[in-house]
Amino acid sequence: MKFFEDIATGERAELGSRTFTAPDIKAFAGRFDPQAFHLDEEAARRSYFGGLCASGWHTASVWMRLMVDHVRREDEARAARGERVAALGPSPGFRDLKWLKPVYAGDTISYATEVADKRVSASRPGWGLVTFRNSGVNQNGETVISFTSVAFVQRREGGA
Amino acid sequence: MKFFEDIATGERAELGSRTFTAPDIKAFAGRFDPQAFHLDEEAARRSYFGGLCASGWHTASVWMRLMVDHVRREDEARAARGERVAALGPSPGFRDLKWLKPVYAGDTISYATEVADKRVSASRPGWGLVTFRNSGVNQNGETVISFTSVAFVQRREGGA
């Protein structure tokens, strides 16, 4: 992770994309969201969704995976350049998660994150709090998920 | 699901509990949140969490599972009594998800949901919108997760 001081409000990162296959959708739903429209093509066709679609928690969890992979790639590049790497701390939570469109089997969702705000943490010396605006967009350019997350990021000065 | 008309603000349901085992925590994290403190006991001990703990998305996804199981049990009981069962529609999203405490390997989280608000949907005839306040509490009585969700619920009159 960049240090808190090096993060600029407005900066945006593309996190990569993921195609939601029918087996992936059913595997997640079987464990965490066993509703018929996430498990069975025929039942999904008859539902208000009109086709097999991913659990919203699946769509959100894939954002987390791509975010972790993105931070790791960036950290490896930083380490290779001999730069110090900041720790990404715990997340207190997120706000305003919206599932705006269904994610159907075969859809490819491209995720991005943008820095909406940053401030020094009052409760944890050595850390800052960064607010990210996150989104996933399908292959037709439609936003399917958006939410605002907050995470602790290590400060360069007065480190953890 | 109960019909929209039969849901009362303030009513609460216990959704059941789940013990987060180390293998479960690692399996979820391996797919969706591969950070060291969710994957490896030794690395977790050295982290700010101090021990292996579940991805927040895992804690949230288990709420979804227990909610779906709860609604299914209730619907089966309704059907057995010869009552009509209302459809639970799509969820537009969530607000104010807070991960208040880590969920460590071996912790047992008890989930509950409470009706915070309800209103007739302006955009979807035959449906109402119900706001739920959801929580998960560990075996020490500490709330580890809380969030507010909204879901469409079928109305008895003018049904979908």
Short mmCIF file of C-alpha atoms in Angstrom, two decimals:
data_model
loop_
_atom_site.label_atom_id
_atom_site.label_comp_id
_atom_site.label_asym_id
_atom_site.label_seq_id
_atom_site.Cartn_x
_atom_site.Cartn_y
_atom_site.Cartn_z
CA MET A 1 0.00 0.00 0.00
CA LYS A 2 1.04 3.61 -0.49
CA PHE A 3 1.64 5.50 2.71
CA PHE A 4 -1.26 7.65 3.88
CA GLU A 5 0.67 10.83 2.98
CA ASP A 6 1.12 9.68 -0.64
CA ILE A 7 -2.57 9.01 -1.28
CA ALA A 8 -4.40 11.79 -3.14
CA THR A 9 -8.14 12.39 -3.06
CA GLY A 10 -9.58 11.64 -6.50
CA GLU A 11 -7.00 9.08 -7.54
CA ARG A 12 -8.49 6.02 -9.17
CA ALA A 13 -7.28 2.47 -9.71
CA GLU A 14 -8.66 -0.19 -12.04
CA LEU A 15 -8.70 -3.43 -10.06
CA GLY A 16 -9.25 -5.81 -12.96
CA SER A 17 -12.25 -7.82 -14.04
CA ARG A 18 -13.87 -11.18 -13.38
CA THR A 19 -16.30 -13.27 -15.43
CA PHE A 20 -19.02 -14.82 -13.28
CA THR A 21 -19.49 -18.37 -14.58
CA ALA A 22 -22.56 -20.46 -13.74
CA PRO A 23 -20.46 -22.95 -11.68
CA ASP A 24 -18.87 -20.08 -9.69
CA ILE A 25 -22.29 -18.50 -9.05
CA LYS A 26 -23.75 -21.81 -7.87
CA ALA A 27 -20.74 -22.67 -5.68
CA PHE A 28 -20.96 -19.38 -3.78
CA ALA A 29 -24.74 -19.52 -3.51
CA GLY A 30 -24.67 -23.14 -2.31
CA ARG A 31 -22.60 -22.03 0.68
CA PHE A 32 -23.91 -18.57 1.43
CA ASP A 33 -27.07 -17.65 -0.46
CA PRO A 34 -29.04 -20.75 -1.49
CA GLN A 35 -31.92 -19.02 -3.25
CA ALA A 36 -33.29 -20.69 -6.40
CA PHE A 37 -32.33 -17.83 -8.78
CA HIS A 38 -28.67 -18.25 -7.72
CA LEU A 39 -28.68 -22.05 -7.97
CA ASP A 40 -30.84 -23.25 -10.84
CA GLU A 41 -31.12 -21.91 -14.42
CA GLU A 42 -34.74 -22.99 -14.90
CA ALA A 43 -35.98 -21.57 -11.57
CA ALA A 44 -34.00 -18.38 -12.29
CA ARG A 45 -35.69 -18.00 -15.69
CA ARG A 46 -39.08 -18.05 -13.97
CA SER A 47 -37.98 -15.54 -11.26
CA TYR A 48 -38.07 -11.73 -11.45
CA PHE A 49 -34.40 -11.85 -12.45
CA GLY A 50 -35.17 -13.87 -15.60
CA GLY A 51 -31.90 -15.78 -15.52
CA LEU A 52 -29.22 -17.27 -13.28
CA CYS A 53 -27.47 -14.44 -11.42
CA ALA A 54 -24.84 -14.06 -8.73
CA SER A 55 -25.51 -13.44 -5.05
CA GLY A 56 -24.84 -9.80 -4.24
CA TRP A 57 -22.43 -10.95 -1.55
CA HIS A 58 -20.52 -12.86 -4.23
CA THR A 59 -20.25 -9.70 -6.36
CA ALA A 60 -19.00 -7.81 -3.31
CA SER A 61 -16.56 -10.54 -2.23
CA VAL A 62 -14.97 -10.58 -5.70
CA TRP A 63 -14.30 -6.85 -5.29
CA MET A 64 -12.38 -7.70 -2.10
CA ARG A 65 -10.35 -10.35 -3.91
CA LEU A 66 -9.38 -8.03 -6.76
CA MET A 67 -8.56 -5.23 -4.28
CA VAL A 68 -6.24 -7.54 -2.30
CA ASP A 69 -4.59 -8.76 -5.52
CA HIS A 70 -4.17 -5.16 -6.71
CA VAL A 71 -2.56 -4.01 -3.45
CA ARG A 72 -0.22 -7.02 -3.51
CA ARG A 73 0.90 -6.33 -7.10
CA GLU A 74 1.54 -2.69 -6.26
CA ASP A 75 3.45 -3.64 -3.10
CA GLU A 76 5.62 -6.10 -5.00
CA ALA A 77 6.45 -3.40 -7.55
CA ARG A 78 7.28 -0.98 -4.71
CA ALA A 79 9.50 -3.53 -2.99
CA ALA A 80 11.25 -4.28 -6.31
CA ARG A 81 12.03 -0.55 -6.62
CA GLY A 82 13.44 -0.61 -3.08
CA GLU A 83 10.61 1.52 -1.67
CA ARG A 84 9.05 1.06 1.76
CA VAL A 85 5.58 -0.46 1.74
CA ALA A 86 2.80 0.84 4.02
CA ALA A 87 0.49 -1.51 5.89
CA LEU A 88 -3.19 -1.60 5.00
CA GLY A 89 -4.99 -1.86 8.32
CA PRO A 90 -8.40 -3.19 9.27
CA SER A 91 -11.57 -1.83 7.72
CA PRO A 92 -14.20 -0.52 10.13
CA GLY A 93 -16.87 -1.17 7.51
CA PHE A 94 -18.62 0.21 4.48
CA ARG A 95 -21.53 2.43 3.59
CA ASP A 96 -24.25 2.58 0.99
CA LEU A 97 -23.72 -0.68 -0.82
CA LYS A 98 -25.99 -0.72 -3.85
CA TRP A 99 -26.73 -3.68 -6.08
CA LEU A 100 -27.92 -1.73 -9.08
CA LYS A 101 -28.28 -4.48 -11.71
CA PRO A 102 -28.21 -8.28 -11.57
CA VAL A 103 -24.93 -10.01 -12.47
CA TYR A 104 -25.93 -12.82 -14.82
CA ALA A 105 -23.95 -15.97 -15.61
CA GLY A 106 -21.38 -15.02 -18.25
CA ASP A 107 -21.23 -11.34 -17.28
CA THR A 108 -17.78 -9.80 -16.90
CA ILE A 109 -17.52 -7.20 -14.15
CA SER A 110 -14.71 -4.64 -14.11
CA TYR A 111 -13.98 -3.21 -10.68
CA ALA A 112 -12.45 0.14 -9.76
CA THR A 113 -11.75 2.14 -6.62
CA GLU A 114 -11.38 5.87 -6.17
CA VAL A 115 -10.13 7.83 -3.16
CA ALA A 116 -13.02 9.94 -1.91
CA ASP A 117 -11.53 11.31 1.29
CA LYS A 118 -8.66 10.92 3.77
CA ARG A 119 -8.00 12.02 7.31
CA VAL A 120 -5.59 11.31 10.12
CA SER A 121 -6.99 8.82 12.66
CA ALA A 122 -7.78 10.35 16.04
CA SER A 123 -7.91 6.98 17.80
CA ARG A 124 -4.90 5.20 16.26
CA PRO A 125 -1.62 7.13 16.21
CA GLY A 126 0.44 6.23 13.15
CA TRP A 127 -2.59 5.54 10.98
CA GLY A 128 -4.84 7.47 8.64
CA LEU A 129 -8.36 6.68 7.50
CA VAL A 130 -9.01 6.59 3.77
CA THR A 131 -12.49 6.52 2.23
CA PHE A 132 -12.79 4.72 -1.12
CA ARG A 133 -15.65 4.81 -3.60
CA ASN A 134 -15.84 1.40 -5.24
CA SER A 135 -17.72 0.17 -8.26
CA GLY A 136 -18.25 -2.77 -10.60
CA VAL A 137 -19.35 -2.25 -14.21
CA ASN A 138 -20.54 -4.98 -16.58
CA GLN A 139 -19.55 -5.56 -20.22
CA ASN A 140 -22.37 -3.21 -21.33
CA GLY A 141 -21.04 -0.32 -19.26
CA GLU A 142 -23.78 -0.65 -16.62
CA THR A 143 -22.77 -0.21 -12.99
CA VAL A 144 -23.91 -3.33 -11.12
CA ILE A 145 -22.49 -2.57 -7.67
CA SER A 146 -21.26 0.51 -5.86
CA PHE A 147 -20.25 1.13 -2.27
CA THR A 148 -18.12 3.31 -0.06
CA SER A 149 -15.47 1.66 2.12
CA VAL A 150 -13.15 2.94 4.78
CA ALA A 151 -9.76 1.51 5.67
CA PHE A 152 -6.88 2.33 7.97
CA VAL A 153 -3.64 3.06 6.08
CA GLN A 154 -0.25 3.41 7.76
CA ARG A 155 1.32 6.88 7.98
CA ARG A 156 4.90 7.41 6.91
CA GLU A 157 5.66 9.53 9.96
CA GLY A 158 4.99 8.13 13.42
CA GLY A 159 4.55 4.63 11.94
CA ALA A 160 2.45 1.93 13.60
CA MET B 1 -41.80 -14.77 3.96
CA LYS B 2 -44.64 -12.99 5.73
CA PHE B 3 -46.62 -10.68 3.52
CA PHE B 4 -45.66 -7.01 3.73
CA GLU B 5 -48.92 -6.21 5.57
CA ASP B 6 -48.14 -8.74 8.33
CA ILE B 7 -44.67 -7.40 9.12
CA ALA B 8 -44.51 -5.12 12.18
CA THR B 9 -41.84 -2.54 12.87
CA GLY B 10 -39.77 -3.64 15.86
CA GLU B 11 -40.26 -7.37 15.40
CA ARG B 12 -37.11 -9.38 15.83
CA ALA B 13 -36.00 -12.82 14.72
CA GLU B 14 -33.06 -14.89 15.93
CA LEU B 15 -31.44 -16.37 12.83
CA GLY B 16 -29.25 -18.95 14.55
CA SER B 17 -25.52 -19.13 15.11
CA ARG B 18 -22.40 -20.34 13.37
CA THR B 19 -18.96 -21.30 14.69
CA PHE B 20 -16.16 -19.97 12.48
CA THR B 21 -13.58 -22.77 12.28
CA ALA B 22 -10.02 -22.18 11.08
CA PRO B 23 -10.60 -24.31 7.94
CA ASP B 24 -13.77 -22.35 7.09
CA ILE B 25 -11.99 -19.02 7.62
CA LYS B 26 -9.07 -20.09 5.41
CA ALA B 27 -11.31 -21.52 2.67
CA PHE B 28 -13.27 -18.28 2.31
CA ALA B 29 -10.15 -16.13 2.51
CA GLY B 30 -8.32 -18.25 -0.04
CA ARG B 31 -11.02 -17.42 -2.57
CA PHE B 32 -12.03 -13.89 -1.67
CA ASP B 33 -9.73 -12.21 0.85
CA PRO B 34 -6.23 -13.73 0.77
CA GLN B 35 -4.64 -11.58 3.46
CA ALA B 36 -2.15 -13.27 5.82
CA PHE B 37 -4.24 -12.74 8.98
CA HIS B 38 -7.13 -14.68 7.37
CA LEU B 39 -4.92 -17.50 6.05
CA ASP B 40 -2.11 -18.31 8.45
CA GLU B 41 -2.15 -18.64 12.26
CA GLU B 42 1.46 -17.56 12.75
CA ALA B 43 1.21 -14.49 10.49
CA ALA B 44 -2.10 -13.61 12.15
CA ARG B 45 -0.49 -13.76 15.61
CA ARG B 46 2.06 -11.18 14.49
CA SER B 47 -0.62 -8.91 12.93
CA TYR B 48 -2.68 -6.20 14.66
CA PHE B 49 -5.47 -8.77 15.02
CA GLY B 50 -3.27 -11.06 17.15
CA GLY B 51 -4.85 -14.27 15.85
CA LEU B 52 -6.49 -15.94 12.86
CA CYS B 53 -9.76 -14.16 12.11
CA ALA B 54 -12.47 -14.27 9.46
CA SER B 55 -12.77 -11.96 6.49
CA GLY B 56 -15.49 -9.40 7.16
CA TRP B 57 -17.14 -10.49 3.92
CA HIS B 58 -17.26 -14.02 5.30
CA THR B 59 -19.00 -12.80 8.49
CA ALA B 60 -21.50 -10.91 6.33
CA SER B 61 -22.06 -13.82 3.91
CA VAL B 62 -22.87 -16.16 6.82
CA TRP B 63 -25.60 -13.71 7.88
CA MET B 64 -27.09 -14.10 4.39
CA ARG B 65 -26.99 -17.89 4.67
CA LEU B 66 -28.72 -17.93 8.06
CA MET B 67 -31.30 -15.40 6.85
CA VAL B 68 -32.14 -17.56 3.80
CA ASP B 69 -32.36 -20.69 6.00
CA HIS B 70 -34.60 -18.83 8.48
CA VAL B 71 -36.98 -17.60 5.79
CA ARG B 72 -37.15 -21.11 4.30
CA ARG B 73 -37.98 -22.71 7.68
CA GLU B 74 -40.68 -20.11 8.31
CA ASP B 75 -42.11 -20.60 4.81
CA GLU B 76 -42.21 -24.38 5.24
CA ALA B 77 -44.10 -23.94 8.53
CA ARG B 78 -46.52 -21.54 6.84
CA ALA B 79 -47.10 -23.93 3.94
CA ALA B 80 -47.65 -26.80 6.40
CA ARG B 81 -50.38 -24.71 8.09
CA GLY B 82 -51.95 -24.11 4.67
CA GLU B 83 -51.04 -20.40 4.66
CA ARG B 84 -49.98 -18.46 1.58
CA VAL B 85 -46.28 -17.57 1.44
CA ALA B 86 -45.09 -14.14 0.29
CA ALA B 87 -42.14 -13.75 -2.04
CA LEU B 88 -38.98 -12.08 -0.78
CA GLY B 89 -37.83 -9.88 -3.64
CA PRO B 90 -34.43 -8.52 -4.59
CA SER B 91 -32.43 -6.35 -2.20
CA PRO B 92 -31.40 -2.93 -3.49
CA GLY B 93 -28.51 -2.91 -1.06
CA PHE B 94 -27.18 -2.27 2.42
CA ARG B 95 -26.19 0.65 4.58
CA ASP B 96 -23.72 1.24 7.37
CA LEU B 97 -22.06 -2.14 7.61
CA LYS B 98 -19.78 -2.10 10.64
CA TRP B 99 -17.20 -4.71 11.52
CA LEU B 100 -16.94 -3.85 15.20
CA LYS B 101 -14.72 -6.67 16.51
CA PRO B 102 -12.64 -9.38 14.84
CA VAL B 103 -14.20 -12.84 14.50
CA TYR B 104 -11.47 -15.25 15.63
CA ALA B 105 -11.19 -18.95 14.78
CA GLY B 106 -13.46 -20.81 17.21
CA ASP B 107 -15.81 -17.86 17.82
CA THR B 108 -19.53 -18.57 17.62
CA ILE B 109 -21.59 -15.74 16.18
CA SER B 110 -25.34 -15.48 16.80
CA TYR B 111 -27.19 -13.47 14.19
CA ALA B 112 -30.46 -11.57 14.51
CA THR B 113 -32.60 -9.27 12.40
CA GLU B 114 -35.08 -6.62 13.46
CA VAL B 115 -37.63 -4.71 11.37
CA ALA B 116 -36.63 -1.04 11.49
CA ASP B 117 -39.05 0.39 8.96
CA LYS B 118 -41.49 -0.51 6.17
CA ARG B 119 -43.12 1.34 3.32
CA VAL B 120 -45.05 0.61 0.15
CA SER B 121 -42.85 0.65 -2.95
CA ALA B 122 -43.53 3.57 -5.27
CA SER B 123 -41.75 1.96 -8.23
CA ARG B 124 -42.96 -1.68 -7.97
CA PRO B 125 -46.71 -2.20 -7.57
CA GLY B 126 -47.47 -5.24 -5.46
CA TRP B 127 -44.32 -4.87 -3.37
CA GLY B 128 -43.29 -3.15 -0.16
CA LEU B 129 -39.82 -2.19 1.03
CA VAL B 130 -38.75 -3.40 4.45
CA THR B 131 -35.68 -2.10 6.28
CA PHE B 132 -33.98 -4.59 8.62
CA ARG B 133 -31.36 -3.91 11.30
CA ASN B 134 -29.05 -6.90 11.41
CA SER B 135 -26.41 -7.95 13.89
CA GLY B 136 -23.99 -10.70 14.85
CA VAL B 137 -22.91 -11.17 18.48
CA ASN B 138 -20.06 -13.41 19.68
CA GLN B 139 -20.06 -15.88 22.60
CA ASN B 140 -18.94 -13.05 24.93
CA GLY B 141 -21.94 -10.89 24.07
CA GLU B 142 -19.88 -8.50 21.91
CA THR B 143 -21.45 -7.28 18.68
CA VAL B 144 -19.00 -8.10 15.87
CA ILE B 145 -21.06 -6.97 12.86
CA SER B 146 -24.06 -4.72 12.32
CA PHE B 147 -25.71 -3.40 9.20
CA THR B 148 -28.99 -2.15 7.81
CA SER B 149 -30.51 -3.95 4.83
CA VAL B 150 -33.47 -3.24 2.62
CA ALA B 151 -35.52 -5.85 0.76
CA PHE B 152 -38.63 -5.96 -1.37
CA VAL B 153 -41.41 -8.05 0.19
CA GLN B 154 -44.58 -9.04 -1.64
CA ARG B 155 -47.85 -7.37 -0.65
CA ARG B 156 -50.92 -9.46 0.05
CA GLU B 157 -53.15 -7.13 -1.95
CA GLY B 158 -52.28 -6.37 -5.57
CA GLY B 159 -49.67 -9.15 -5.49
CA ALA B 160 -46.83 -9.32 -8.00
#
